[in-house]
Amino acid sequence: MATQDHTERIDAQLLIDGEFREGQDGGRVDVENPATRDIVGTVAEGTEADAEAAVDTAEDALAEWADRPAPDRADVFHRFADIVEERQDELARLITLEEGKPLEEAGYEASNVHTTIRYFVGETRRMRSSVTPSDQDHKQTYVKREPVGVVGLITPWNFPGMLPMWNLAPALVLGNPVVFKPATTTPLTAFRLVEWLQEAGLPDGVLNFVPGGGATVGEAILQDDRVEAVSFTGSTATGKRVAQLNAQFLRHQVLELGGKNPLIVAEDANLDQAIGAALWSSFSNAGQKCTASSRIVVEEPILEEFRERFVATTEELTVGNGLDEGVEMGPLVDEDGLEKVRKYVGIGKEEGAEVLTGASEFEDDERSTGHFYPPTIFEGHNDMRICQDEIFGPVTTLIPAADIETAYDIANDVRYGLSAAIYTTDLKKGHDAIDELEAGTVFVNQGPVGVEVQVPFGGMKESGYGRELGQAAVDNYTKQKTVYIDYSDEGRYWYLPWD
Ligand code: NAD
C-alpha cells in the first residue's frame, strides 16, 4: 500500500473586511496530518481584537448586503457552487489531509458542500413566509422576513467543509454578514472555502474569517452584543457555555451538540443490511460523528449471529492513511482524540465490558506514528460509562435486549437524543420505533447517519437546541415581522368600548 504524495502546504490567514491578513499578535499554529503527523500547513491565530474587528466590519456590511435583491446575492452563490463542484477533488483531498477520513468519504463531504450551497441559493428567492386571513374584512395580515443581522458561526473539526457550509450558505445568502471561527484542528478546508467565496464575488466585509481558540476568539464573538444570531456545533459541554453567553442577549441560536446514538437491530431485521449499516455508522470517519452508532441494541434471538458476523466484518476493515487506495477507516483527528479513546477503552475493560474485537493498538511503523486506533466492539450493558458518554472514536458497544420494548427503553436511557435507528422488516415495529425513540432524527432501515439538506436536523435532550438545514435554517437566519394593513377606511380601533 503506497502512500500518495502529499506535499502541498497551505498557510491560512484571517479574512477581515475583504483583506487576508495575519492575526494581531502575529501567532501561527501548525496543522498536522493525523495519519502521518506531517505538518500540512499553518494557520494564523486570531485574537479577541481580531474578533472585534471582524464584528465591526460585519456590522458595517449588513445594510448593503441585506438590501441587495435576492437574485444578486444568489448569483454569487451560483458561482461559488460551480467553483466548489469543479474543485471537488481538491477539496476532498484537503479534508483527508487535515482531518484524516478516507478520500472517498471526503469526496461525499465535498459534494455535500456544493449540494448545500445550491439548495440554499433556491431558498433565498423563496424566503417563504405566510399569509393568514385577518378576522376582519378589508384588513390584511401577513408575515415578512428580514435578515437577522450579524451571525457568529463556530464549528468543530469532524466535517470541516460540510458543517460550516450548512450554516454559512443559508446565513449569507439570506442577507446576513457572518463572523466565522473554524476549529483550530482543521482550519485549512474552511480557509479554502472562504477564498473561493471571495473569488465568487462576495462583497468585502460580508464574510469574516477568524480562526483561533475557543476561549479567545470564540468567547469574544459570543460576548459581542452586536452579534444577533449564533450557530454553534460542538460538544455538549461547550454548547452549555455558549448557551449561557447567548442568554445575555436573548439572541437567535442553534446548538448542534453530542450524541450517543442507538442502532436497534430487531429480531426480524435483514441482517446483511443491518450489519452493513452498523459497520458504516460506527466506523466511518473513525467513529468521529455526532450521529455515530455508538450503541448497538440487539434483540436476543439474533444476538449470536449478529455478534459473530458484525465482528468478522469489522475485522476485515482496512485501516490506514486516508489518501491510500483501499483504506476504509482513517486515524483519529489528533492526540487528544486518541487519548480519549484509550481512556474509554480502559474504562470499558474496568467496568467489565467484554472486548469482542479491537482494543489493542497497532504496532506497525505507519499506524503507530499516526493517531490510529483499531475499530473496537465491546459487549456490555447500558449503564456502563462506555454506553453513556460520547467517546467520539471507533468504539461501539453491543447491548443485548430481551425484547423490542426493552430495546426502546435502552435506546432512550441516555442524556443525549441526536439520532436513532432501527432495522426491522415489520412495518408496525418501524412505526412504533418512530413514536418511541427520543431523538431529533429517527431512521428506519438506515443507520443513524447520513442526513439530507432539505429537511431539518438537530437534537433532543442534551444533543442540542433548535434545528438546522431545510426551512429551519430560514427561521434561524431571518427575523419575522407580522404586518397588519387596514384598508377599510373606517377608523376601526381595537376592542372598542368607546365606539
Ligand atoms: P468542541 O466543543 O471542543 O469545539 C467546537 C468549537 O467550539 C471549536 O471551534 C472550538 O474552538 C469552539 N469553542 C471551544 N470552547 C469555546 C468557548 N468557550 N466559546 C466559544 N467557542 C468555543 O467540540 P469538538 O471537539 O471540536 O467537536 C466534537 C463535538 O462536536 C462532539 O461532541 C460532536 O458530537 C459534536 N458535533 C455535533 C454535531 C451536530 O450536528 N449535532 C456535528 C458535529 C459534531
Coordinates of C-alpha atoms in Angstrom, one line a residue, residues 31-288:
V31 CA -1.8 22.0 11.1
E32 CA -1.0 18.3 11.2
N33 CA -1.9 15.4 9.0
P34 CA -3.3 12.9 11.6
A35 CA -2.2 9.9 9.6
T36 CA 1.5 10.9 9.4
R37 CA 1.9 13.7 11.8
D38 CA 3.5 15.7 9.0
I39 CA 2.8 19.4 9.0
V40 CA 0.5 20.1 6.1
G41 CA 0.1 23.8 6.7
T42 CA -0.2 26.6 9.3
V43 CA -3.0 28.9 10.3
A44 CA -2.8 32.5 11.5
E45 CA -4.1 32.7 15.1
G46 CA -6.8 35.3 15.6
T47 CA -7.2 37.2 18.8
E48 CA -10.0 38.9 20.7
A49 CA -9.2 42.1 19.0
D50 CA -9.4 40.4 15.6
A51 CA -12.8 39.1 16.5
E52 CA -14.0 42.6 17.5
A53 CA -12.6 44.0 14.2
A54 CA -14.5 41.2 12.3
V55 CA -17.8 42.1 14.0
D56 CA -17.2 45.9 13.3
T57 CA -16.8 45.0 9.6
A58 CA -19.7 42.7 9.5
E59 CA -21.9 45.3 11.1
D60 CA -20.8 47.9 8.5
A61 CA -21.6 45.4 5.7
L62 CA -25.1 44.5 7.0
A63 CA -27.3 47.2 5.4
E64 CA -25.9 46.9 1.9
W65 CA -25.9 43.1 1.8
A66 CA -29.3 42.8 3.4
D67 CA -30.8 45.3 0.9
R68 CA -29.3 43.6 -2.2
P69 CA -32.0 41.9 -4.3
A70 CA -32.1 38.2 -3.6
P71 CA -31.2 37.3 -7.2
D72 CA -28.0 39.4 -6.9
R73 CA -27.0 37.6 -3.7
A74 CA -27.9 34.3 -5.4
D75 CA -25.6 35.0 -8.3
V76 CA -22.6 35.0 -6.0
F77 CA -23.6 31.6 -4.6
H78 CA -24.3 30.1 -8.1
R79 CA -20.7 30.9 -9.0
F80 CA -19.5 29.6 -5.6
A81 CA -21.3 26.3 -6.1
D82 CA -19.7 25.9 -9.6
I83 CA -16.3 26.6 -8.2
V84 CA -16.7 24.1 -5.4
E85 CA -18.0 21.4 -7.8
E86 CA -15.2 22.0 -10.3
R87 CA -12.6 21.7 -7.4
Q88 CA -14.4 19.0 -5.5
D89 CA -11.4 16.6 -5.8
E90 CA -9.0 19.2 -4.4
L91 CA -11.4 19.9 -1.6
A92 CA -11.8 16.2 -0.7
R93 CA -8.0 15.8 -0.7
L94 CA -7.6 18.7 1.7
I95 CA -10.3 17.3 4.0
T96 CA -8.4 14.0 4.1
L97 CA -5.1 15.7 4.7
E98 CA -6.1 17.6 7.7
E99 CA -8.9 15.5 9.2
G100 CA -7.9 12.0 8.2
K101 CA -11.1 10.4 6.7
P102 CA -10.6 8.2 3.6
L103 CA -10.6 10.1 0.3
E104 CA -13.9 8.5 -0.8
E105 CA -15.6 9.6 2.3
A106 CA -14.1 13.1 2.0
G107 CA -15.5 13.1 -1.6
Y108 CA -19.0 12.6 -0.2
E109 CA -18.4 15.5 2.2
A110 CA -17.1 17.8 -0.6
S111 CA -20.1 17.0 -2.8
N112 CA -22.4 17.8 0.1
V113 CA -20.8 21.2 0.2
H114 CA -22.0 22.2 -3.2
T115 CA -25.3 20.5 -2.8
T116 CA -25.9 22.5 0.3
I117 CA -25.0 25.8 -1.5
R118 CA -27.3 25.0 -4.4
Y119 CA -30.2 24.2 -2.1
F120 CA -29.9 27.4 -0.2
V121 CA -29.5 29.5 -3.3
G122 CA -33.0 28.4 -4.2
E123 CA -34.2 29.2 -0.7
T124 CA -33.1 32.8 -0.9
R125 CA -35.5 33.6 -3.7
R126 CA -38.4 31.8 -2.0
M127 CA -37.9 33.2 1.6
R128 CA -41.2 31.6 2.3
S129 CA -43.4 33.4 4.8
S130 CA -47.1 33.2 5.5
V131 CA -50.3 35.0 4.7
T132 CA -53.2 34.1 7.1
P133 CA -56.5 35.9 6.6
S134 CA -57.4 38.6 9.2
D135 CA -60.6 38.1 11.3
Q136 CA -61.8 41.5 9.9
D137 CA -62.9 42.4 6.4
H138 CA -60.8 44.9 4.5
K139 CA -57.8 44.0 6.5
Q140 CA -54.7 42.0 5.6
T141 CA -52.2 40.3 7.8
Y142 CA -49.1 38.6 6.7
V143 CA -45.6 37.8 7.9
K144 CA -42.5 39.1 6.2
R145 CA -38.9 38.0 6.8
E146 CA -35.9 40.2 7.2
P147 CA -32.2 39.1 7.6
V148 CA -31.5 38.6 11.3
G149 CA -28.2 40.6 11.4
V150 CA -24.6 39.7 12.1
V151 CA -24.2 36.0 12.6
G152 CA -21.5 34.3 14.7
L153 CA -20.6 30.8 13.4
I154 CA -18.4 28.4 15.4
T155 CA -17.7 24.9 14.0
P156 CA -16.0 21.7 15.0
W157 CA -13.3 19.7 13.1
N158 CA -15.1 16.4 12.2
F159 CA -16.7 17.7 8.9
P160 CA -14.5 20.7 8.2
G161 CA -16.2 21.5 4.9
M162 CA -19.8 20.3 5.3
L163 CA -20.7 21.6 8.8
P164 CA -19.5 25.2 8.1
M165 CA -21.5 25.2 4.8
W166 CA -24.7 24.0 6.4
N167 CA -24.8 27.4 8.1
L168 CA -22.6 29.7 6.0
A169 CA -24.7 29.2 2.9
P170 CA -28.1 30.0 4.4
A171 CA -26.8 32.8 6.7
L172 CA -25.0 34.6 3.9
V173 CA -27.4 34.0 1.0
L174 CA -30.4 35.2 3.1
G175 CA -28.6 38.6 3.6
N176 CA -26.6 38.3 6.8
P177 CA -22.9 39.1 7.3
V178 CA -21.0 36.3 9.1
V179 CA -18.1 36.1 11.5
F180 CA -16.8 32.6 11.2
K181 CA -14.5 30.7 13.6
P182 CA -13.5 27.3 12.5
A183 CA -12.0 24.5 14.7
T184 CA -8.3 25.1 15.3
T185 CA -7.5 21.5 14.3
T186 CA -9.0 21.7 10.8
P187 CA -8.9 25.3 9.5
L188 CA -7.4 24.7 6.1
T189 CA -10.6 23.4 4.4
A190 CA -12.5 26.3 5.8
F191 CA -9.9 28.7 4.6
R192 CA -10.1 27.3 1.0
L193 CA -13.9 27.7 1.0
V194 CA -13.6 31.3 2.3
E195 CA -11.1 32.1 -0.5
W196 CA -13.4 30.6 -3.1
L197 CA -16.3 32.5 -1.8
Q198 CA -14.4 35.7 -2.2
E199 CA -13.4 34.7 -5.7
A200 CA -17.1 34.1 -6.5
G201 CA -17.7 37.8 -5.8
L202 CA -18.9 38.1 -2.2
P203 CA -18.5 41.8 -1.2
D204 CA -15.8 42.7 1.3
G205 CA -16.9 42.5 4.9
V206 CA -19.8 40.2 4.4
L207 CA -17.8 37.1 5.4
N208 CA -15.1 37.5 8.0
F209 CA -12.9 34.5 9.0
V210 CA -11.2 34.5 12.3
P211 CA -9.5 31.2 13.2
G212 CA -8.3 31.0 16.8
G213 CA -9.0 29.5 20.2
G214 CA -12.5 28.9 21.6
A215 CA -11.7 30.6 24.8
T216 CA -10.3 33.7 23.0
V217 CA -11.9 34.2 19.5
G218 CA -15.0 32.1 20.3
E219 CA -15.8 33.8 23.5
A220 CA -15.1 37.3 22.0
I221 CA -17.7 36.6 19.3
L222 CA -20.2 35.4 21.8
Q223 CA -19.6 38.3 24.2
D224 CA -20.3 40.9 21.5
D225 CA -23.8 42.2 21.7
R226 CA -23.8 43.2 18.0
V227 CA -23.9 39.5 17.1
E228 CA -27.6 38.8 16.6
A229 CA -27.5 35.1 15.9
V230 CA -25.2 32.3 16.8
S231 CA -24.8 28.8 15.2
F232 CA -22.6 26.5 17.3
T233 CA -21.7 22.9 16.5
G234 CA -19.6 21.1 19.0
S235 CA -19.6 19.2 22.3
T236 CA -22.5 19.4 24.8
A237 CA -20.1 20.8 27.5
T238 CA -19.1 23.8 25.3
G239 CA -22.7 24.1 24.0
K240 CA -23.9 24.8 27.5
R241 CA -21.3 27.6 27.9
V242 CA -22.3 29.0 24.5
A243 CA -26.0 29.0 25.6
Q244 CA -25.1 30.9 28.8
L245 CA -23.4 33.6 26.8
N246 CA -26.2 33.8 24.3
A247 CA -28.7 34.2 27.1
Q248 CA -27.2 37.5 28.0
F249 CA -28.6 38.9 24.7
L250 CA -31.5 36.6 24.1
R251 CA -30.2 36.1 20.6
H252 CA -31.2 33.6 18.0
Q253 CA -29.2 30.4 18.5
V254 CA -28.9 26.9 17.1
L255 CA -26.8 24.4 19.1
E256 CA -25.8 21.1 17.5
L257 CA -24.2 19.0 20.2
G258 CA -23.1 15.5 21.1
G259 CA -24.8 12.1 20.7
K260 CA -24.8 8.6 21.9
N261 CA -26.9 7.1 19.2
P262 CA -28.6 3.7 19.3
L263 CA -29.0 1.4 16.4
I264 CA -31.6 -1.2 17.2
V265 CA -31.5 -4.5 15.4
A266 CA -34.8 -6.2 15.7
E267 CA -35.1 -10.0 15.5
D268 CA -36.8 -9.7 12.1
A269 CA -34.2 -7.4 10.6
N270 CA -32.5 -8.1 7.3
L271 CA -29.1 -9.0 8.9
D272 CA -27.0 -8.3 5.9
Q273 CA -28.2 -4.8 5.7
A274 CA -28.2 -4.2 9.5
I275 CA -24.5 -5.3 9.7
G276 CA -23.6 -3.1 6.8
A277 CA -25.3 -0.2 8.5
A278 CA -23.7 -0.9 11.8
L279 CA -20.3 -1.0 10.2
W280 CA -20.7 2.3 8.3
S281 CA -22.4 4.2 11.1
S282 CA -20.0 3.0 13.8
F283 CA -16.7 3.3 12.0
S284 CA -16.9 5.8 9.1
N285 CA -14.9 8.9 9.9
A286 CA -13.3 6.6 12.6
G287 CA -16.5 7.0 14.6
Q288 CA -15.9 10.7 14.9

